[in-house]
Coordinates of C-alpha atoms and ligand atoms in Angstrom, one line a residue:
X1 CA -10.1 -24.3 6.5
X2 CA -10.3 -21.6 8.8
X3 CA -11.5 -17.7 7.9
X4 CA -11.3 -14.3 10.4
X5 CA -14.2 -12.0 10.3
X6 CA -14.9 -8.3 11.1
X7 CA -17.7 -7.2 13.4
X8 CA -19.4 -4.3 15.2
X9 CA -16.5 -3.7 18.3
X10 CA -13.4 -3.6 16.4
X11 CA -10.6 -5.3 17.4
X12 CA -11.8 -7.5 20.2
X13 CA -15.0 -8.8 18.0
X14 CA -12.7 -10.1 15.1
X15 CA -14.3 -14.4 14.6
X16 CA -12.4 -17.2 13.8
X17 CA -14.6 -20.0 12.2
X18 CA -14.0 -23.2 10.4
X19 CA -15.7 -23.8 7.1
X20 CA -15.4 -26.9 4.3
X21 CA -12.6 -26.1 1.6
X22 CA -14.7 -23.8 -1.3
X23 CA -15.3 -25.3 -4.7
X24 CA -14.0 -23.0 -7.8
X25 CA -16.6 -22.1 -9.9
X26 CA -16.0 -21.8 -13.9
X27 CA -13.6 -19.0 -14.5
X28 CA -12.5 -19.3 -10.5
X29 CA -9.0 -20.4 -8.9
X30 CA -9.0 -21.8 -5.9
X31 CA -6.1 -20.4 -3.9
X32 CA -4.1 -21.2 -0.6
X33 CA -3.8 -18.1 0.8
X34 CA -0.5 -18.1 2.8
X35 CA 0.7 -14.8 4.0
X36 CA -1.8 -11.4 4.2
X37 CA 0.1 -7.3 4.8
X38 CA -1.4 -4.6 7.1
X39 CA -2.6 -1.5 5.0
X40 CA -4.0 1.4 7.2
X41 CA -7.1 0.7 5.4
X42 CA -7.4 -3.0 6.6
X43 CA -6.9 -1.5 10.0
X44 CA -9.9 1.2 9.6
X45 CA -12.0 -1.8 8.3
X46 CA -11.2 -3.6 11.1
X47 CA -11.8 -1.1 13.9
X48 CA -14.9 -0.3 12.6
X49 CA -14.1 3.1 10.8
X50 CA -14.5 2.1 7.7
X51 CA -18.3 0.4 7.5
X52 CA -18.6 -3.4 6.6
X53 CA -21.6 -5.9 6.5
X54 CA -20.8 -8.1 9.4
X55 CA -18.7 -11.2 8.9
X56 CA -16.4 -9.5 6.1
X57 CA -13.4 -11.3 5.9
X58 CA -11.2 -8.3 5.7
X59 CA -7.4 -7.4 4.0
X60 CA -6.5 -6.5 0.4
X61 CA -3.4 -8.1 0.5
X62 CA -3.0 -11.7 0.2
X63 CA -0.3 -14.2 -1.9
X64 CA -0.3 -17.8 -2.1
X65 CA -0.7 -21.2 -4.4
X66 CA -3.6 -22.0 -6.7
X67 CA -4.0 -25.4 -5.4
X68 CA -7.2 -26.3 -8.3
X69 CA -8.7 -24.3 -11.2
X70 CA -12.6 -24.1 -12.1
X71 CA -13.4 -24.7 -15.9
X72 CA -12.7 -22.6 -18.1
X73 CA -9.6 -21.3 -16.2
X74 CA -6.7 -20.5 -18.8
X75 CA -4.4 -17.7 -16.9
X76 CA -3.4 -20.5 -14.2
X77 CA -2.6 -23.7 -13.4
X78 CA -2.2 -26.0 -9.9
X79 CA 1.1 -25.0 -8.3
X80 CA 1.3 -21.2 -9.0
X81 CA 2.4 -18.5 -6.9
X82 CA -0.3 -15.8 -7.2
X83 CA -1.2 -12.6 -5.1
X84 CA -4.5 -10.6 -5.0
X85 CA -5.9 -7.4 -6.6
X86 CA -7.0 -4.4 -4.2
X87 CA -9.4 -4.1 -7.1
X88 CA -10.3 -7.1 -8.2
X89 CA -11.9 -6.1 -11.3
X90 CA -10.0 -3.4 -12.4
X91 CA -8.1 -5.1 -14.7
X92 CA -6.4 -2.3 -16.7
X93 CA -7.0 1.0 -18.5
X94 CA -8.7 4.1 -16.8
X95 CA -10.7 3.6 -12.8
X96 CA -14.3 3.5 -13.4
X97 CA -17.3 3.0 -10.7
X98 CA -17.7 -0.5 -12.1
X99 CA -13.8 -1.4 -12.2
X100 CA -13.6 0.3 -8.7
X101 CA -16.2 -0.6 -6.5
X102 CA -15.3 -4.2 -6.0
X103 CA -12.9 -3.4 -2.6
X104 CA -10.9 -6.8 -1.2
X105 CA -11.8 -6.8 2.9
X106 CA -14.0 -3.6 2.3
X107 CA -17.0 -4.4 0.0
X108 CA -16.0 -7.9 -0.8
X109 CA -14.3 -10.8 1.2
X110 CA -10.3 -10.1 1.4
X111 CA -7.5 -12.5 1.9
X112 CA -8.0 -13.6 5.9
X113 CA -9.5 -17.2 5.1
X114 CA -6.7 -20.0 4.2
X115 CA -8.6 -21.0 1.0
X116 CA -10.5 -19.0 -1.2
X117 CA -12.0 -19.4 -4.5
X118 CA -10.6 -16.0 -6.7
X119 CA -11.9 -15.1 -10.2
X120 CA -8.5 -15.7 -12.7
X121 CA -8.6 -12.1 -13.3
X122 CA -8.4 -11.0 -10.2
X123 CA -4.7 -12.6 -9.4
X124 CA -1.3 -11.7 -10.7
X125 CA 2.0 -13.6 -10.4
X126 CA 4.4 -12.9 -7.4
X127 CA 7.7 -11.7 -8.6
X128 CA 10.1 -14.9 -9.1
X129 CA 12.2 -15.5 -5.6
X130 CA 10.0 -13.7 -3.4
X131 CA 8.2 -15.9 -0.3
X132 CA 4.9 -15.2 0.1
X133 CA 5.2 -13.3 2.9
X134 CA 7.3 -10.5 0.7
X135 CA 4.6 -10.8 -2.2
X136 CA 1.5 -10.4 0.0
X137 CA 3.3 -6.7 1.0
X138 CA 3.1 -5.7 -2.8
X139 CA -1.1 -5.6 -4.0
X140 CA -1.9 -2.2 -1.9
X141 CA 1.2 -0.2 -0.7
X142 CA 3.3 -1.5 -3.6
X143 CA 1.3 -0.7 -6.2
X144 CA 0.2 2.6 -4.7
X145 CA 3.6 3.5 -4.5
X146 CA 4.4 2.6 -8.2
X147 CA 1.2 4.6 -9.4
X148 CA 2.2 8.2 -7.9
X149 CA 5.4 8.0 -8.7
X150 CA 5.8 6.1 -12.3
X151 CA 2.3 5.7 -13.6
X152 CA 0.6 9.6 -12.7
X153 CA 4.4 11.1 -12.0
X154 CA 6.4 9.8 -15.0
X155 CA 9.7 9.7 -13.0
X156 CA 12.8 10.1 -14.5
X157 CA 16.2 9.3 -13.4
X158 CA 17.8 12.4 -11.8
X159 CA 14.1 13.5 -10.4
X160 CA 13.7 14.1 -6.9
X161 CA 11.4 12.7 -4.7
X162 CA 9.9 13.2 -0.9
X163 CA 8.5 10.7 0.9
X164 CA 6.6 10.9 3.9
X165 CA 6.7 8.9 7.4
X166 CA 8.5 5.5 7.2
X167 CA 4.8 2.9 6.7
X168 CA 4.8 0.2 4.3
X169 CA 3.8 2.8 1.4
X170 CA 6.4 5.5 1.6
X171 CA 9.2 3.1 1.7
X172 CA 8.4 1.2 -1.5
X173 CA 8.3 5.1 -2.7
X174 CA 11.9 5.4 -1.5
X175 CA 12.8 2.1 -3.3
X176 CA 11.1 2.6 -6.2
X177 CA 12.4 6.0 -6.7
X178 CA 16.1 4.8 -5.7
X179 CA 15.8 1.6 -8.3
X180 CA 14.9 4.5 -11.2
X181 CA 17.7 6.7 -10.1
X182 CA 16.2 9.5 -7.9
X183 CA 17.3 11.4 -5.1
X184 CA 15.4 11.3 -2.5
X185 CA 14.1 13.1 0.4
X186 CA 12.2 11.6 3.3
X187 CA 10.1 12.5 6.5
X188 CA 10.0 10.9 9.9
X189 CA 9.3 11.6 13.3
X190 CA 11.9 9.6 14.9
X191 CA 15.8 9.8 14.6
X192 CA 16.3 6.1 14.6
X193 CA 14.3 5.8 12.2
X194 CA 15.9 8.7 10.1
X195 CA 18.8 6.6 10.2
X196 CA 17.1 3.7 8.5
X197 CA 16.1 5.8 5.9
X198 CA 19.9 7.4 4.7
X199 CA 21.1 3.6 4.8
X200 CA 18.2 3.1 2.4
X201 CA 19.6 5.5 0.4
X202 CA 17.8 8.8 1.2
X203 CA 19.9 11.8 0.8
X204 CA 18.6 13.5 3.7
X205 CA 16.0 13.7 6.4
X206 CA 13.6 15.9 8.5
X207 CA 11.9 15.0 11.4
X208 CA 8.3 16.5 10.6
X209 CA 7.5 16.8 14.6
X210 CA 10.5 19.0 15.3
X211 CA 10.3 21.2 12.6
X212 CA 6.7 22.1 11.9
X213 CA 8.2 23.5 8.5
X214 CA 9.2 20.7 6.9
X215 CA 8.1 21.5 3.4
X216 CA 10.0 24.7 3.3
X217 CA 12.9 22.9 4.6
X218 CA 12.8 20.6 1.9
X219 CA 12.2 23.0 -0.6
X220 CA 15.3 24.9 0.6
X221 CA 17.8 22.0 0.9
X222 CA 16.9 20.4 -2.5
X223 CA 17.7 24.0 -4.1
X224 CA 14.1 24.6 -5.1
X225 CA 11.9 21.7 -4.2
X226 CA 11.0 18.3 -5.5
X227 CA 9.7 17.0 -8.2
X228 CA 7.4 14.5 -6.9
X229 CA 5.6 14.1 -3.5
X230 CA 3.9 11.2 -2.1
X231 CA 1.2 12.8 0.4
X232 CA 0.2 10.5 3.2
X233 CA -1.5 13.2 5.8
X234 CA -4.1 14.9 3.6
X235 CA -5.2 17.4 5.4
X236 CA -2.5 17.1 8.1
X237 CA 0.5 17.3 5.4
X238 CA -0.7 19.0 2.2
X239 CA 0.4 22.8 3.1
X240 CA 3.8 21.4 3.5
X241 CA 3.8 18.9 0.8
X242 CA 3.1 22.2 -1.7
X243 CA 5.5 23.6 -0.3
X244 CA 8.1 21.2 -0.8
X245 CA 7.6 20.2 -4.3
X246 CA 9.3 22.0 -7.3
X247 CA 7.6 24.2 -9.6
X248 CA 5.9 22.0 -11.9
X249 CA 5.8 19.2 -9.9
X250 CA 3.7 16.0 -9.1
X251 CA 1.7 15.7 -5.7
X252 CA -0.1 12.1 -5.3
X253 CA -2.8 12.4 -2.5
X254 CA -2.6 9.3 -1.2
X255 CA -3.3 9.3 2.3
X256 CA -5.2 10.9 5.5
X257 CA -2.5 9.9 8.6
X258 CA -2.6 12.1 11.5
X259 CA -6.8 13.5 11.2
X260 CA -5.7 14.5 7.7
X261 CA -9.7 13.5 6.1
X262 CA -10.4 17.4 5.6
X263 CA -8.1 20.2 5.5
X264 CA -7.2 23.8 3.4
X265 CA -5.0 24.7 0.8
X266 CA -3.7 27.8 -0.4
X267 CA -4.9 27.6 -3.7
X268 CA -2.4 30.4 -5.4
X269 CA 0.4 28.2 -4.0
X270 CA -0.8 25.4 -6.3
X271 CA -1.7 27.1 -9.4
X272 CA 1.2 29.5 -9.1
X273 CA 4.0 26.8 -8.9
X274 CA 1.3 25.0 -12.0
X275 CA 1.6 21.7 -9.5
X276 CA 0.0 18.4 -10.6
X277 CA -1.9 17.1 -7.9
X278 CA -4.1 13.4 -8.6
X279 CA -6.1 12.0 -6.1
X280 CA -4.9 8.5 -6.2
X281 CA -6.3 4.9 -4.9
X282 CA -3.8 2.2 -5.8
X283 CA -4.3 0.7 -9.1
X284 CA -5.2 -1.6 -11.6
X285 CA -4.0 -5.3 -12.6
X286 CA -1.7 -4.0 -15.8
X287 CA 0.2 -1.4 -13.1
X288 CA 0.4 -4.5 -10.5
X289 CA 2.2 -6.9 -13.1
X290 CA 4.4 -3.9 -14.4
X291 CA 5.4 -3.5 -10.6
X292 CA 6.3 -6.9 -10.7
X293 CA 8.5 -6.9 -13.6
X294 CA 10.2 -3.8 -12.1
X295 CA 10.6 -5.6 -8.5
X296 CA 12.3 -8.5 -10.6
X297 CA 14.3 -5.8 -12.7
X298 CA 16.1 -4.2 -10.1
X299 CA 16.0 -7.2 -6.8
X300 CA 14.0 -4.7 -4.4
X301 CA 13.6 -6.7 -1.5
X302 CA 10.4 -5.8 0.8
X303 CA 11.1 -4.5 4.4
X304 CA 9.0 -6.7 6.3
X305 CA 9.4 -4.6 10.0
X306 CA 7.5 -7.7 11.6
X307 CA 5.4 -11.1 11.5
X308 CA 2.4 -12.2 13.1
X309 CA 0.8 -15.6 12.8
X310 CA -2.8 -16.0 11.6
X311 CA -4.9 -16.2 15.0
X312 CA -2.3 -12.7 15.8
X313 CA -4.5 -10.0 13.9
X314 CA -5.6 -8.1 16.6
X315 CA -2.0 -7.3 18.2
X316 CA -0.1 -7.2 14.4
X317 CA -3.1 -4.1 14.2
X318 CA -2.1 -3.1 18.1
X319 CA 1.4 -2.9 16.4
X320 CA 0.9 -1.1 13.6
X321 CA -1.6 2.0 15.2
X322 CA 1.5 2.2 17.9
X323 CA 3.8 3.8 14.7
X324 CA 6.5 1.8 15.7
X325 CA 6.9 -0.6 12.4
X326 CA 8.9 0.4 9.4
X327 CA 8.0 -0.6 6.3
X328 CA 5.5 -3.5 5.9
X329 CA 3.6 -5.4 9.1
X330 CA 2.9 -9.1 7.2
X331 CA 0.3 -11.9 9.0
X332 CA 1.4 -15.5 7.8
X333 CA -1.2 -18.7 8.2
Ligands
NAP401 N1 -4.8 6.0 -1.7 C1 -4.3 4.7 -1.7 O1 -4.4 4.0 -2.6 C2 -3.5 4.3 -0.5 C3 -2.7 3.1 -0.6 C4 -1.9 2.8 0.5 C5 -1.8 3.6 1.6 N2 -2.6 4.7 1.6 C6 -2.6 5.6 2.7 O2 -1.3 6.1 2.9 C7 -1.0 6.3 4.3 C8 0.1 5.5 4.7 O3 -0.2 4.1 4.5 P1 0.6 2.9 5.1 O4 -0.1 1.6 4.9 O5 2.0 3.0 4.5 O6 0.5 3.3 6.6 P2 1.4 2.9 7.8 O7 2.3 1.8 7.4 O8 0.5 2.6 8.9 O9 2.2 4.2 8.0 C9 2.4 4.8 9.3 C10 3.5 5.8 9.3 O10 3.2 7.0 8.7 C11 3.8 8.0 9.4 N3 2.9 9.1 9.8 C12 1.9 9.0 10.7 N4 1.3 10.2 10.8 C13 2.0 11.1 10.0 C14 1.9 12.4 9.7 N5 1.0 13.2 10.3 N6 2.7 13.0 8.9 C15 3.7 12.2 8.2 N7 3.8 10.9 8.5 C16 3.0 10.3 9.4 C17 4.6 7.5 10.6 O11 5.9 7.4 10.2 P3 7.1 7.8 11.2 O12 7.0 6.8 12.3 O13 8.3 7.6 10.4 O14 6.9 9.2 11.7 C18 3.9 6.1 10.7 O15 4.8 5.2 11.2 C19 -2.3 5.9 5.0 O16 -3.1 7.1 5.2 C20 -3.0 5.0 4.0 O17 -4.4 5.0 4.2 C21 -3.4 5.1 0.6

């Protein structure tokens, strides 16, 4: 079976090897991995920006078939469609260090090898009719999405919501939101892209490079604000993101696109509208499988923008640090 590995030089250095199939261990699955998704975070542990020992085998995302189970296995069985944890031992209840610092691709091996052995606890079950390339978008943006909005948010039908930029993340917002009966409001830099969004069903549009304003804009035209934000700049999107949102509303800081890492807020503006702002990193197993019974619930279908094949990571990242995807990027092997 054949594995891809990070090291020092980014892109250019990535090391396709081939290794005997892995054994499962008591307790262990062993898993055909068959499709992988492109998270900005893979893409920053690929390049280098995020440090890795070298030889990681990177991304968080990863669904395929349990093709054997170690003793003492009782979650699975031979034959069933599984995906990956971002966490894989966060399991439910509250993030702790120990539930947290287990990373797939980042501080242990991800889902770039075609077999793998995978603790049972660390897999949940694709949602039924989905391929593997749609379930392997789900584990990171997916779940991230769900999180903000549902899980910290507590969306209600008739909420609004903004969404920002038109990656893999923000448009599982805009599904999710649509599926639980929200309006919502959405953020792009490109008109033909804007477009893609009202046919998804977002009520309106602003294009964040023309109108440096956005948050006010979308403050004004929803009549005084919304009620829940996803935040994918940080530093680079926060001001406005405050802005935008309703008094009383939910902001999940979820991202740092466009040099957003550091940044200032007007802290009267946040206390003064009594905003709820939770620093969020995607989630545990119990969110992942309610995700999946909402997926099934309401047919939301992934948009998969584009597929590479397995030896293709290099140019599926090229693609995805051009901006030109929507929605998910997927790698299958
Ligand atoms: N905390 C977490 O758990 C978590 C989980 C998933 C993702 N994230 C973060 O969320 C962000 C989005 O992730 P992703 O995987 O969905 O990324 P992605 O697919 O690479 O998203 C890229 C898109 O974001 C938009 N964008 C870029 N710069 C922007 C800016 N300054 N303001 C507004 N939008 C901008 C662009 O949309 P347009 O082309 O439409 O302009 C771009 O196409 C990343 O920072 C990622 O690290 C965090």
């Amino acid at each position: 079976m054949r594995i891809i590995t990070v090291h020092p030089g980014g892109l250019d250095h990535l090391k396709i090897t081939e290794h005997p199939d892995p054994v499962p261990q008591p307790g262990e699955v062993l898993v055909r991995w068959q499709a992988t998704s492109l998270n900005f975070h893979d893409y920053l542990v690929a390049m280098g920006a995020i440090p890795v020992p070298a030889g990681r085998i990177p991304m968080s995302d990863g669904a395929g078939e349990v093709v054997a189970v170690g003793a003492e296995v009782s979650r699975w069985k031979a034959g069933d469609q599984v995906m990956s944890l971002f966490f894989p031992n966060w399991a439910e209840g509250k993030p702790t260090p120990a539930k947290t610092s287990s990373i797939a691709g980042e501080t242990v091996d991800g889902c770039l090898a075609e077999m793998a052995c995978v603790s049972e606890m660390a897999l949940t079950a694709i949602p039924h009719s989905y391929s593997y390339a749609q379930a392997a978008t789900l584990p990171c943006a997916a779940v991230t999405a769900w999180r903000g909005l549902v899980v910290e948010g507590n969306l209600q039908a008739g909420d609004t919501v903004l969404i920002e930029g038109t990656g893999g993340m923000s448009i599982f917002g805009l599904q999710l939101a649509r599926a639980a009966g929200a309006r919502v409001f959405a953020t792009t830099s490109s008109p033909e892209k804007a477009e893609r969004l009202l046919d998804l069903g977002a009520e309106a549009v602003v294009n964040y490079r023309e109108d440096e304003r956005w948050g006010r804009t979308i403050h004004k035209m929803t009549g005084g604000g919304v009620d829940h934000v996803l935040d994918v700049g940080g530093g680079s999107t926060m001001g406005n993101s405050i802005e935008a949102a309703a008094m009383g509303g939910h902001i999940a800081a979820i991202g740092i696109l466009g040099d957003g890492r550091k940044g200032e807020i007007t802290f009267p503006k946040l206390f003064f509208k009594h905003l709820r702002l939770t620093g969020l990193a995607v989630g545990s197993r119990v969110m992942q499988e309610a995700l999946v019974r909402a997926i099934e619930a309401n047919g939301i279908q992934p948009i998969i923008d584009r597929s590479f094949g397995f030896t293709e990571l290099a140019a599926a990242f090229r693609y995805q640090a051009s901006g030109a995807h929507f929605g998910k990027i997927v790698v299958t092997y």
